[in-house]
Coordinates of C-alpha atoms in Angstrom, one line a residue:
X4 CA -1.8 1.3 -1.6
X5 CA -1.7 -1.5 0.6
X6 CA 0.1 -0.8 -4.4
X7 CA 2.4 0.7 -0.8
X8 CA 1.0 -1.2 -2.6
X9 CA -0.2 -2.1 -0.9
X10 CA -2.7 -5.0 -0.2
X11 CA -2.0 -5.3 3.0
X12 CA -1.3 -9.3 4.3
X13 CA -2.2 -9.0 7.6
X14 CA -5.0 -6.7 8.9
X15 CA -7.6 -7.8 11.3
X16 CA 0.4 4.6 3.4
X17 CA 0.0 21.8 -0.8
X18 CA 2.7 22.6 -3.5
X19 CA 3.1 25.9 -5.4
X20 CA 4.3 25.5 -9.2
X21 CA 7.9 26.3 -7.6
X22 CA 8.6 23.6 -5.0
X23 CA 12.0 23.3 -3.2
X24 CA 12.7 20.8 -0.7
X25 CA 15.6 21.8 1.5
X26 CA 18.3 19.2 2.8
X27 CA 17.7 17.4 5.8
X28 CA 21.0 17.9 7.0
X29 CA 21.5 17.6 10.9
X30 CA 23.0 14.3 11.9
X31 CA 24.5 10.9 10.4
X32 CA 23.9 7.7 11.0
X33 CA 27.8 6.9 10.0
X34 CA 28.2 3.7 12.4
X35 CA 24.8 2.4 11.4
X36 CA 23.8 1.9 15.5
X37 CA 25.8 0.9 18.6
X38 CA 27.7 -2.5 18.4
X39 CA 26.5 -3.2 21.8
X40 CA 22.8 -2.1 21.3
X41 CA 21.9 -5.9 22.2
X42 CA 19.6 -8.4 20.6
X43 CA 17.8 -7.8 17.1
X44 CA 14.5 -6.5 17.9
X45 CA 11.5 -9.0 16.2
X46 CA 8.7 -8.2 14.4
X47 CA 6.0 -10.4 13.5
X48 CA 5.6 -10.4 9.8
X49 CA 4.6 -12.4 6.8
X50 CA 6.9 -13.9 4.5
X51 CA 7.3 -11.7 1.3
X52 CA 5.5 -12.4 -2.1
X53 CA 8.2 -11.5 -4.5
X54 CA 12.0 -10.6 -4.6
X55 CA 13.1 -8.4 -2.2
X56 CA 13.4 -5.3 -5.4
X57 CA 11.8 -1.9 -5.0
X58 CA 9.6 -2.0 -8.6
X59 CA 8.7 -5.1 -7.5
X60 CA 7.2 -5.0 -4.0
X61 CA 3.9 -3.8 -3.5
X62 CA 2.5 -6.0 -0.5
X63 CA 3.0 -5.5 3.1
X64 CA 5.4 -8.1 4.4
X65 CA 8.0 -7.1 1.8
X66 CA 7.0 -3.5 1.7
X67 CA 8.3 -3.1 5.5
X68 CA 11.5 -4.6 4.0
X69 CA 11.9 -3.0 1.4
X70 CA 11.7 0.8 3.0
X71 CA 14.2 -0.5 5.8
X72 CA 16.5 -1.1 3.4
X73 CA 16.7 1.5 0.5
X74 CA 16.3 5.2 1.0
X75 CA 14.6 7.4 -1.5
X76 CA 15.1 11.1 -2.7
X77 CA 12.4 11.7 0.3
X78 CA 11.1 9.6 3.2
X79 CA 7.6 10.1 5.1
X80 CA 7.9 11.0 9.1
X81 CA 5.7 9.7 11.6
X82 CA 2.9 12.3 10.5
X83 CA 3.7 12.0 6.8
X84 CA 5.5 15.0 6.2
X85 CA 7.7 14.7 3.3
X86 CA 11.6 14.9 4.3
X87 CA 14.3 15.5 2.4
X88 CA 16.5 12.3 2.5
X89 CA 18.9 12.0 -0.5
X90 CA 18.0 14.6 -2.5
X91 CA 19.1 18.0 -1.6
X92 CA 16.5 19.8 -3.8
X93 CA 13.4 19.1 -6.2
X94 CA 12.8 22.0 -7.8
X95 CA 10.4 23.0 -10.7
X96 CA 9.1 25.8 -12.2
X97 CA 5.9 24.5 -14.1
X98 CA 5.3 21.3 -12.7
X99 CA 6.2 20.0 -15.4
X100 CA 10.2 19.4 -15.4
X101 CA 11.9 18.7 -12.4
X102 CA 15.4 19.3 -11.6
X103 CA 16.7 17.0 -8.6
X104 CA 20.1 18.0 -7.2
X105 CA 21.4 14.9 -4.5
X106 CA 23.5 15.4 -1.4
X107 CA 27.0 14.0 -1.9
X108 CA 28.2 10.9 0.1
X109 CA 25.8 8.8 -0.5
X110 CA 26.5 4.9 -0.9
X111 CA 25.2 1.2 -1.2
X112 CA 26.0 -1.3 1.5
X113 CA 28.5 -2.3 -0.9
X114 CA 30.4 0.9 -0.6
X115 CA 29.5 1.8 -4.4
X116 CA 28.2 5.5 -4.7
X117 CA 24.7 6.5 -5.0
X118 CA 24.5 8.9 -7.9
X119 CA 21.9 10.3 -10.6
X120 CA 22.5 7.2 -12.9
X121 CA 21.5 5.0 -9.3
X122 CA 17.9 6.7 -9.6
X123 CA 17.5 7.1 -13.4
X124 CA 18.4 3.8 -14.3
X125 CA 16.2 2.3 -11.6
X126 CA 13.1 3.9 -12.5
X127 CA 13.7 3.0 -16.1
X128 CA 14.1 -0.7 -15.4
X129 CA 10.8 -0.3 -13.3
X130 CA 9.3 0.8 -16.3
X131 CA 10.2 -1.4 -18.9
X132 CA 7.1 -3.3 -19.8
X133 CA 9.1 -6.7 -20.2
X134 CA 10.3 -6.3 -16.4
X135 CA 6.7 -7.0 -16.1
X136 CA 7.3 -4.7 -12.5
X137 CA 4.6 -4.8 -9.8
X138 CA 5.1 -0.9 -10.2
X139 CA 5.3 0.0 -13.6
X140 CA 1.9 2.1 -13.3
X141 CA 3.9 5.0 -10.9
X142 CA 6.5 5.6 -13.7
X143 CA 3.5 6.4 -16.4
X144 CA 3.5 10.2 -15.8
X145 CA 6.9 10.4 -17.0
X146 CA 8.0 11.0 -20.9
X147 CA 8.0 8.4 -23.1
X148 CA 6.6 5.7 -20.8
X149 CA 4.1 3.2 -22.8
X150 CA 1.8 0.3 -22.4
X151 CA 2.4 -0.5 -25.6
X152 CA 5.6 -1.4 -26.2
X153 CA 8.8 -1.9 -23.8
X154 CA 10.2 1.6 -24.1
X155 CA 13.4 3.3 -22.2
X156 CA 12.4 6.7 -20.2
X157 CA 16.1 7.2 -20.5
X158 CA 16.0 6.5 -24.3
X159 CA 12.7 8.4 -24.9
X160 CA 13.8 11.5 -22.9
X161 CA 11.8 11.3 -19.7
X162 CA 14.6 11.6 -17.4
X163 CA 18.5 13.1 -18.3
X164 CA 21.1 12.8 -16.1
X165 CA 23.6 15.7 -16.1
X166 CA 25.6 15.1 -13.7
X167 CA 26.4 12.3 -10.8
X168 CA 24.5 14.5 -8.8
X169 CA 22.4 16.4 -11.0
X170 CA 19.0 14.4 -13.1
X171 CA 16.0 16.4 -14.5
X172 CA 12.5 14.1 -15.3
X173 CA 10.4 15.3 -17.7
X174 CA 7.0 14.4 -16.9
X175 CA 3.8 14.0 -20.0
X176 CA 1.8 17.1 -17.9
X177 CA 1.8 19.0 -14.9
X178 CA 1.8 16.8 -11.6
X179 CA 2.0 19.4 -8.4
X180 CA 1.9 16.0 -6.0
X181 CA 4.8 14.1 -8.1
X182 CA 7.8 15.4 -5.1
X183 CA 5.5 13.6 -2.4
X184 CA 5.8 10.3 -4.2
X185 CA 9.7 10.1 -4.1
X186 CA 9.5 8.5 -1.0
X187 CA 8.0 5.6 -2.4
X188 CA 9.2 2.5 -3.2
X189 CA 8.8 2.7 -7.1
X190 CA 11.5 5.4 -6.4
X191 CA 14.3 3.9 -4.4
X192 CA 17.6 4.1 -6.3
X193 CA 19.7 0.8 -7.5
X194 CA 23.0 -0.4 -7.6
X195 CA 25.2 -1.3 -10.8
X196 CA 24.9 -4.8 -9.5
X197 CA 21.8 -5.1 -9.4
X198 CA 21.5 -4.8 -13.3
X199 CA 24.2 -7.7 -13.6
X200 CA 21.5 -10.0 -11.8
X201 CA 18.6 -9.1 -11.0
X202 CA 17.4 -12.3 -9.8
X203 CA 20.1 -12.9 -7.6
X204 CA 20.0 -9.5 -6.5
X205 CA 16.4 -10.1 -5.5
X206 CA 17.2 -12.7 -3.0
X207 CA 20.2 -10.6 -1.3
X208 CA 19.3 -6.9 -2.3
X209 CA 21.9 -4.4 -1.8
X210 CA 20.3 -1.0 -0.4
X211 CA 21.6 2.4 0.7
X212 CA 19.0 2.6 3.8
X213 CA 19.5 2.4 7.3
X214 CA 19.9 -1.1 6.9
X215 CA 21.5 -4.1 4.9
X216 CA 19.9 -7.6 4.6
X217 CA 21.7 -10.3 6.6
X218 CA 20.0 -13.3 5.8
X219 CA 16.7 -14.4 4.4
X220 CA 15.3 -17.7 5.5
X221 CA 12.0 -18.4 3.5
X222 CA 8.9 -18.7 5.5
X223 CA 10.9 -18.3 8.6
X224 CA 12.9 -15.2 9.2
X225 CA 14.3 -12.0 6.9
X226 CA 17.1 -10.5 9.4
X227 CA 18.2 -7.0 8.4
X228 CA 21.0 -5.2 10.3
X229 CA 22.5 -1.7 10.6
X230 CA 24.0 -0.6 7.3
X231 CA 27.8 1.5 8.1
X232 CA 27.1 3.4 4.8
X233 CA 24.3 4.9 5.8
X234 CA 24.6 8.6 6.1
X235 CA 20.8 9.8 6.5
X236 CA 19.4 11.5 10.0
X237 CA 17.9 8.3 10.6
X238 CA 19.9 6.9 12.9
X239 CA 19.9 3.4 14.2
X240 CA 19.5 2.7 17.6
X241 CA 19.4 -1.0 17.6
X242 CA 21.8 -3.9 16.9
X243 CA 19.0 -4.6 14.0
X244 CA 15.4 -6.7 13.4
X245 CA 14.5 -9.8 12.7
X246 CA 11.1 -9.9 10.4
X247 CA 9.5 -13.1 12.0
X248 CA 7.4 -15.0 9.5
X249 CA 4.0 -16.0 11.0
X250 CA 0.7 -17.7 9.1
X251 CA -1.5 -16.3 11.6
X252 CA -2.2 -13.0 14.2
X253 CA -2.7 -15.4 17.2
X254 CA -0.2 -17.0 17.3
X255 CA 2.0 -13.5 17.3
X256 CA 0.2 -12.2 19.6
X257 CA 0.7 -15.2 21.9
X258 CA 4.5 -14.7 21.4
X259 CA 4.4 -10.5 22.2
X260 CA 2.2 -11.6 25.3
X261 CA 5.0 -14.3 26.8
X262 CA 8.1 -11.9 25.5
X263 CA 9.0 -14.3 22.6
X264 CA 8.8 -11.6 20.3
X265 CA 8.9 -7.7 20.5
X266 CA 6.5 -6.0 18.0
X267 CA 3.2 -6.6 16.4
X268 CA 2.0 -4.7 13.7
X269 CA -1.9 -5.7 14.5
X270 CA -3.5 -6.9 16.6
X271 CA -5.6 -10.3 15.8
X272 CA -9.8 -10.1 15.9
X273 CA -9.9 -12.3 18.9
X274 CA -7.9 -10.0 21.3
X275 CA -9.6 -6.3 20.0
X276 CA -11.9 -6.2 23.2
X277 CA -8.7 -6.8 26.0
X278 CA -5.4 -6.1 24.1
X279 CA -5.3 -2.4 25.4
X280 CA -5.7 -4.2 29.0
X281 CA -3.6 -6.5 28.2
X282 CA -0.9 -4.2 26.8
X283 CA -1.8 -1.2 28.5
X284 CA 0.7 1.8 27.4
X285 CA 2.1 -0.7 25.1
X286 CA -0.7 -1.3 23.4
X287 CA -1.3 1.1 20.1
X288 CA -4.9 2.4 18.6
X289 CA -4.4 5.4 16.5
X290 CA -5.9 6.5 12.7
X291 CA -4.5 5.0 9.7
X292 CA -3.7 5.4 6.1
X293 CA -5.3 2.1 5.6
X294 CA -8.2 1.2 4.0
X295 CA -10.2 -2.4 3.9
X296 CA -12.6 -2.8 0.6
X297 CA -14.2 -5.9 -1.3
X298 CA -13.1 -5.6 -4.6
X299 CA -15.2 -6.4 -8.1
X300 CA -13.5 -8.6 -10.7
X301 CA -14.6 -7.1 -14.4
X302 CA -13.7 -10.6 -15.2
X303 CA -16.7 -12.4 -13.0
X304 CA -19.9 -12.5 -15.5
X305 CA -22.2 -12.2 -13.2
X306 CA -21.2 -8.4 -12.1
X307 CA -20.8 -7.5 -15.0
X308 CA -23.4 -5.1 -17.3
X309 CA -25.9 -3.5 -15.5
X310 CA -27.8 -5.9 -13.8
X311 CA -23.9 -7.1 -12.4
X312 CA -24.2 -3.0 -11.1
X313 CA -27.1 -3.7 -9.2
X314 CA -26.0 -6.9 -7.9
X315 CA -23.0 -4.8 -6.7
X316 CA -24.4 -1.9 -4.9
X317 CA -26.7 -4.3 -3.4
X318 CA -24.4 -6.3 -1.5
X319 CA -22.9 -2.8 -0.4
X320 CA -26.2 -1.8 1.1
X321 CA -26.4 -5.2 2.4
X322 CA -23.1 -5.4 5.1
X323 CA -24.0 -3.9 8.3
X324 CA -20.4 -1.8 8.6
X325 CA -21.4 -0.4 12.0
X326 CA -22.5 -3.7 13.0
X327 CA -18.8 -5.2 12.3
X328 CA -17.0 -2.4 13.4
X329 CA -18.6 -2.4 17.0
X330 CA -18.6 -6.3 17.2
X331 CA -15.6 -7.7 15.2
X332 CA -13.7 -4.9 16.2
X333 CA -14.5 -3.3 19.3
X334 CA -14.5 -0.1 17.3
X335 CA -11.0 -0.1 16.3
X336 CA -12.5 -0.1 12.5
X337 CA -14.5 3.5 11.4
X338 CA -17.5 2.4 8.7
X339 CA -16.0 4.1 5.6
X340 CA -17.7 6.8 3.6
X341 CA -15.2 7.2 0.3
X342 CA -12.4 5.2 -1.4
X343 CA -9.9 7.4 0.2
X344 CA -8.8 7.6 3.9
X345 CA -9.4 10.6 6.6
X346 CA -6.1 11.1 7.4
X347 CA -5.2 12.0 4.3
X348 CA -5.7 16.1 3.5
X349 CA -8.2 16.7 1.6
X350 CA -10.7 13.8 2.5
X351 CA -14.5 14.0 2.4
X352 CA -17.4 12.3 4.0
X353 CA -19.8 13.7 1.8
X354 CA -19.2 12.3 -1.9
X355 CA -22.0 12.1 -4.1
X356 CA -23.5 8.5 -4.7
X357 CA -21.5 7.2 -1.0
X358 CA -25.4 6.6 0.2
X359 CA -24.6 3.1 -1.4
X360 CA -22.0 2.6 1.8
X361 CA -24.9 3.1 4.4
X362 CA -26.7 0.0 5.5
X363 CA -29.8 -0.2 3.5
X364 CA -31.2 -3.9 3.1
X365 CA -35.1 -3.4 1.9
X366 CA -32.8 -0.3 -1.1
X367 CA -30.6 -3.8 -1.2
X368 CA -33.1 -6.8 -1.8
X369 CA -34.8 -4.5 -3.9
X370 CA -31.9 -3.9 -6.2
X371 CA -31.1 -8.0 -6.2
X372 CA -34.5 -8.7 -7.2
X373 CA -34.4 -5.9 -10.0
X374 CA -30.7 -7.8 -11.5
X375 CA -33.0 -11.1 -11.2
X376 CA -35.3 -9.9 -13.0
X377 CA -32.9 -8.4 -15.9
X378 CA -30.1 -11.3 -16.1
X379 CA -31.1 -13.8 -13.3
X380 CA -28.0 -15.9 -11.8
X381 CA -30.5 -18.2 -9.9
X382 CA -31.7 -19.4 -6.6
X383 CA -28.6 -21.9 -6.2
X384 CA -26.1 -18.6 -6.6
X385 CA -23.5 -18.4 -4.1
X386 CA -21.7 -14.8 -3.6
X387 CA -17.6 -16.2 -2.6
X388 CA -15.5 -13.6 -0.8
X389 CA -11.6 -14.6 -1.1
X390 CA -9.2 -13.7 1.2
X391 CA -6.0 -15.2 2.5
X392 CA -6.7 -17.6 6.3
X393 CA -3.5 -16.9 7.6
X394 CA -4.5 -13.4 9.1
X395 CA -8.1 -13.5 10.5
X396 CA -10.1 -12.1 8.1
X397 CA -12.6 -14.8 8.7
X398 CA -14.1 -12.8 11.9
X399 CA -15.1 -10.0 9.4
X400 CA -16.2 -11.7 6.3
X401 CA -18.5 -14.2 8.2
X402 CA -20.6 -11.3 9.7
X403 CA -20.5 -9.7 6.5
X404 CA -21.8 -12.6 5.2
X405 CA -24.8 -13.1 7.5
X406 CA -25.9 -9.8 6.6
X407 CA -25.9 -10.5 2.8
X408 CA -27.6 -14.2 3.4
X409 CA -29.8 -12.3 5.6
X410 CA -30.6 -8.9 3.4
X411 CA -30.4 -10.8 -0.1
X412 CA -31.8 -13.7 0.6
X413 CA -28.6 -15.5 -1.3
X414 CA -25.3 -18.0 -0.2
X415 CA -22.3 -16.3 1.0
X416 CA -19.0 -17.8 1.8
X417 CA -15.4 -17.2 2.5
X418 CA -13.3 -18.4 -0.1
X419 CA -10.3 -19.3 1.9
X420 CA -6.7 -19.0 0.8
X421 CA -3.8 -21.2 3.4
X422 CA -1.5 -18.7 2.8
X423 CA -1.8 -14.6 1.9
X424 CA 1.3 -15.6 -1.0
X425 CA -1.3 -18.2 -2.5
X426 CA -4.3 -15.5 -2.6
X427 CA -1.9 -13.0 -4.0
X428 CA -1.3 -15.6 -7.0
X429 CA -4.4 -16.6 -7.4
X430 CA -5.9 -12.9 -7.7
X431 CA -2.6 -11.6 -10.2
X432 CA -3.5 -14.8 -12.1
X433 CA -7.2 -13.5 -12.4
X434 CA -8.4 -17.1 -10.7
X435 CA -10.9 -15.7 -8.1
X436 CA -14.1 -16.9 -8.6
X437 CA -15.9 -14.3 -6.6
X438 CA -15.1 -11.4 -5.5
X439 CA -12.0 -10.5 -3.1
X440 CA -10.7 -8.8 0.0
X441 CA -8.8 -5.7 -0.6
X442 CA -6.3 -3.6 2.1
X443 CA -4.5 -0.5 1.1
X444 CA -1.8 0.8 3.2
X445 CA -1.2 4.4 1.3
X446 CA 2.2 4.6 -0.1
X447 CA 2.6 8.0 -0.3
X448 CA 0.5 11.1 1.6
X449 CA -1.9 11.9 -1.0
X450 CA -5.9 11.4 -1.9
X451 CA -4.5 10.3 -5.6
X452 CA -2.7 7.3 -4.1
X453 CA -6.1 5.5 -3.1
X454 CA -7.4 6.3 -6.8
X455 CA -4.9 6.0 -9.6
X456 CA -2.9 3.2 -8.7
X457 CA -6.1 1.0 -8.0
X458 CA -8.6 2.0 -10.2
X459 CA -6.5 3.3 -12.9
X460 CA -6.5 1.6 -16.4
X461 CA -3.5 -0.7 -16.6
X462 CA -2.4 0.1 -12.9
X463 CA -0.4 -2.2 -11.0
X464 CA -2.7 -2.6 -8.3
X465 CA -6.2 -2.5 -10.8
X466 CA -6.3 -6.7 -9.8
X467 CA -10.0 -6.1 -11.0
X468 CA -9.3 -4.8 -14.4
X469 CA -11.6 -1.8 -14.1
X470 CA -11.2 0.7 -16.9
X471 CA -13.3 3.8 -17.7
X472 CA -12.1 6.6 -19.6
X473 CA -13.6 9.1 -17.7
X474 CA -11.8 8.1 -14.5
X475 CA -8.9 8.2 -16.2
X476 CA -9.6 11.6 -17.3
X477 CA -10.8 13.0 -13.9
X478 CA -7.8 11.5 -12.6
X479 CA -5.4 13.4 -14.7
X480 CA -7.0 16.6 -14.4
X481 CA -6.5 16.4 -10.7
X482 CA -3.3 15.6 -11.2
X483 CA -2.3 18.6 -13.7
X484 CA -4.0 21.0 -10.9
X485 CA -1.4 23.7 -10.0
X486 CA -2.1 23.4 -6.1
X487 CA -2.6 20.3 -4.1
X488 CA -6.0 21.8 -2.7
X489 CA -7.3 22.2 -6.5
X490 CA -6.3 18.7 -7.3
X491 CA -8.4 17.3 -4.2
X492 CA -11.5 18.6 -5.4
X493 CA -10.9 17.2 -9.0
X494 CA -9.9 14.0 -6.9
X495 CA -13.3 13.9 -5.2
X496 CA -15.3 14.3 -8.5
X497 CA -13.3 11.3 -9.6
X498 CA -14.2 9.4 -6.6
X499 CA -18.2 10.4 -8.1
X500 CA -17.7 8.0 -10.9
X501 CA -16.3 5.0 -9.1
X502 CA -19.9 5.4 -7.2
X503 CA -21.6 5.3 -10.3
X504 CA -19.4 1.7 -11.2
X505 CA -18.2 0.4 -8.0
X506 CA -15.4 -1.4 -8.9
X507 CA -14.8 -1.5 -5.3
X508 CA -16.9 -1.9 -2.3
X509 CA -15.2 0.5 0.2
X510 CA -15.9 -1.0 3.9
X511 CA -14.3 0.5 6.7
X512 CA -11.0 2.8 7.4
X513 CA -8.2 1.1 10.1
X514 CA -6.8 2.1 13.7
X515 CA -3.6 0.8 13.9
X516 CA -4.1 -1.8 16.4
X517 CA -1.2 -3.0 17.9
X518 CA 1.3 -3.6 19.9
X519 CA 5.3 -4.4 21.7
X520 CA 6.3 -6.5 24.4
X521 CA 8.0 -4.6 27.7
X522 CA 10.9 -6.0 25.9
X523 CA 11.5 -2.9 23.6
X524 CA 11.3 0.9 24.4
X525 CA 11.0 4.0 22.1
X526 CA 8.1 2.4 19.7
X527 CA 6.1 4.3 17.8
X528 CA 4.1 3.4 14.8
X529 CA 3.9 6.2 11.8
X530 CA 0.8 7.1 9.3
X531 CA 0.7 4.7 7.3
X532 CA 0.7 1.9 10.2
X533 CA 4.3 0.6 10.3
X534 CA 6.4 0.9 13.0
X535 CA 9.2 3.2 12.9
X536 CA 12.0 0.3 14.0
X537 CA 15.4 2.8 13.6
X538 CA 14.7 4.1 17.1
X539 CA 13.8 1.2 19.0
X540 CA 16.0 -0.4 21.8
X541 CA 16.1 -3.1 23.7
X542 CA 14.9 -2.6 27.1
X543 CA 17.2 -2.2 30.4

């Protein structure tokens, strides 16, 4: 995404050239929840990579953190619409310049207001190349944001506050999709104390969501509870949560079954063929923004050039996707056709050059033989598939790699991480050796979310370093479109070219699988797979 964000840790997120969002309104969440709402609800997590700051969390066990904590201009509801949250209006007339108006009485959990300066100066701290921010690559639309130097979108004009409540951004073209993406995390608003510390700030972040950190206990617990200064719709219902860390899916799913813990946000490999038995109402398969790929390094010789082409659309042709999707995941998994996700708007099954997704291994040894032929890696080659071993992503990548052995005639093996923080490092520090798992939770609602932010030059989440100019220049057509129905079909043309390079190696789309204990009541999980905790309550 999940670039969320987002890889994900654990796994088995149309506007006219005038676009107003009108104010949520309605009701408050003043006492932030009921003082005698009970226990903390739990939810199985994994233990965040980085400090707990917006621009710097684009991974799954902090990204759930992160959004319970801070509240943007807009927030996403359980279908994705966009909702006004503290803005009271985004308005623009060309696409072009924005003019955002926020409602008044917004604070942090330190009682300090939220105003235009809150927003501004965040996003131009996220973009300051010497931040070095996880999320730098979001803030690139706007004026006088550069990879080239460590530049100020304050300073350079991109965004001028006028008033407390009151900024306008200046973007470098038209973006008709740039409103959707305030609800994302490279958007969330900071304190002035942040800017005193941010490292401190990092380990006890102050927010202005529905909730406020209450303790962080690495590798153990991150306990969050209602936040008094919230003023959103939201409203708590709870007394708060209590992110559980865990290094593997059993094991939490072990704990939901005996009532040790209350939520699960998927359900492990092992259980797929029982867990709605197990479970039954409780248990939770429905489409999600998520999306599993094997991802190319451009720094791995031996895929790169064209013979490294071939090699890569033959071990595409070469997984059996329907195979491991009936088997591994008791269909819970749909065999994927693009780089995007079907419950986005806009999505296609039918983009050209996605024949290289369909199981094809005589088209597959054929292509291997052809790259031996050209630039030969040898008979003693081993193809290594990285991924973290505290989820289990084993039970997919050991099929996956039967069918290669068995199609290419080659070694396959899972390059095991212990921990998902020690395959994050690993693949920021460009140390894979092979090539490596890939999950993105979307982070906003929009086809250019599972594009840009991955396979962008210089995006955050481009852990391959794929560049090609004509991507980038697909992409930002797309994004120029006056109408979010033009920009999807410039979106799918760009989706033609990663095809023609495969950076990626797109496998299958998600179901969220999973689940909550008869210990909770009013769970629901939202479109982008998390579960929507501010309405959940212990049960009678």
């Amino acid at each position: 995404m999940t670039p969320r964000k987002r890889l994900m840790g654990v796994g088995a997120a149309a506007l006219a050239a005038s676009l107003v969002l009108s104010a949520c309104g309605g009701g408050t969440g003043d006492d932030g929840g009921s003082s005698d709402a009970g226990a903390p609800i739990t939810v199985g997590n994994t233990e965040p990579q980085n400090p707990l700051i917006p621009a710097m969390t684009n991974e799954t066990g902090g990204g759930i953190i992160v959004t319970n904590l801070f509240a943007g201009l807009v927030y996403y509801d359980e279908n994705g619409a966009v909702q006004n949250e503290v803005a009271e209006s985004i308005e623009s007339d060309d696409n072009v310049t924005w003019d955002i108006t926020l409602q008044d009485g917004w604070k942090f959990s330190d009682g300090t207001p939220v105003t235009a300066e809150s927003f501004a100066k965040a996003w131009d701290w996220g973009a300051q190349l010497d931040n070095a921010t996880n999320l730098s690559y979001f803030y690139e639309p706007i004026e006088g944001f550069s990879y080239d130097e460590n530049t100020s979108i304050i300073d350079e004009g991109g965004i001028e506050v006028v008033s407390d409540t009151e900024f306008t951004v200046h973007l470098k073209q038209a973006e008709s999709d740039f409103p959707i993406r305030l609800g994302y995390a490279a958007f969330f608003p900071l304190p002035e104390v942040f800017f005193d510390d941010p490292d401190a700030f990092g380990e006890s972040p102050v927010g202005n969501g529905m909730y406020k950190l209450s303790e962080w206990d690495h590798d153990t617990v991150v306990s969050v509870v209602p936040n008094e200064e919230y003023i959103g719709k939201r409203e708590v219902q709870n007394s708060g949560v209590d992110f559980v860390i865990y290094t593997d899916e059993d094991s939490q799913y072990n704990d939901l079954l005996a009532g040790n813990l209350d939520i699960i946000k998927n359900v492990p490999a092992s259980a797929f063929a029982t867990f709605e038995d197990d479970l039954g109402d409780r248990a939770v398969n429905q489409p999600a923004a998520v999306t599993q790929v094997i991802n190319v390094p451009e720094y791995v010789e031996d895929f790169q050039g064209e013979a490294g082409l071939m090699r890569r659309k033959a071990i595409s042709m070469a997984i059996d996707r329907d195979g491991i999707t009936e088997t591994v995941y008791n269909g819970a998994r749909t065999p994927a056709k693009d780089f995007t996700n079907p419950v986005i708007n806009g999505w296609s099954d039918s983009i050209p050059g996605n024949e290289v997704l369909e199981y094809n291994p005589d088209e597959a040894k054929k292509l291997w033989d052809e790259a031996e032929d050209m630039d030969p890696v040898g008979d003693d080659f081993t193809l290594y598939i990285a991924s973290n071993a505290d989820s289990d992503h084993q039970s997919w990548i050991d099929p996956a790699c039967n069918t290669i052995r068995q199609a290419l005639g080659i070694e396959c093996e899972f390059d095991a991480y212990p921990t998902f923080a020690e395959f994050l490092d690993d693949r920021d520090s460009r140390k894979i050796k092979g090539l490596f798992r890939g999950g993105w939770q979307a982070d906003y609602p929009a086809l250019s979310n599972f594009l840009g932010p991955i396979y962008g030059t210089g995006a955050g989440s481009n852990d391959m370093d794929y560049s090609s100019k004509a991507f980038d220049e697909k992409l930002k057509e797309g994004n120029a479109a006056p109408t979010i129905d033009e920009a999807n079909v410039l979106y799918q043309q760009a989706q033609e070219i990663l095809f023609q390079d495969m950076p990626g190696i797109p496998l299958w789309y998600y179901n969220t699988t999973a689940g909550y204990a008869d210990t909770v009541e009013n769970v629901s999980f939202g479109w982008d797979s998390d579960p929507i905790l501010y309405p959940v309550t212990k049960a009678e």
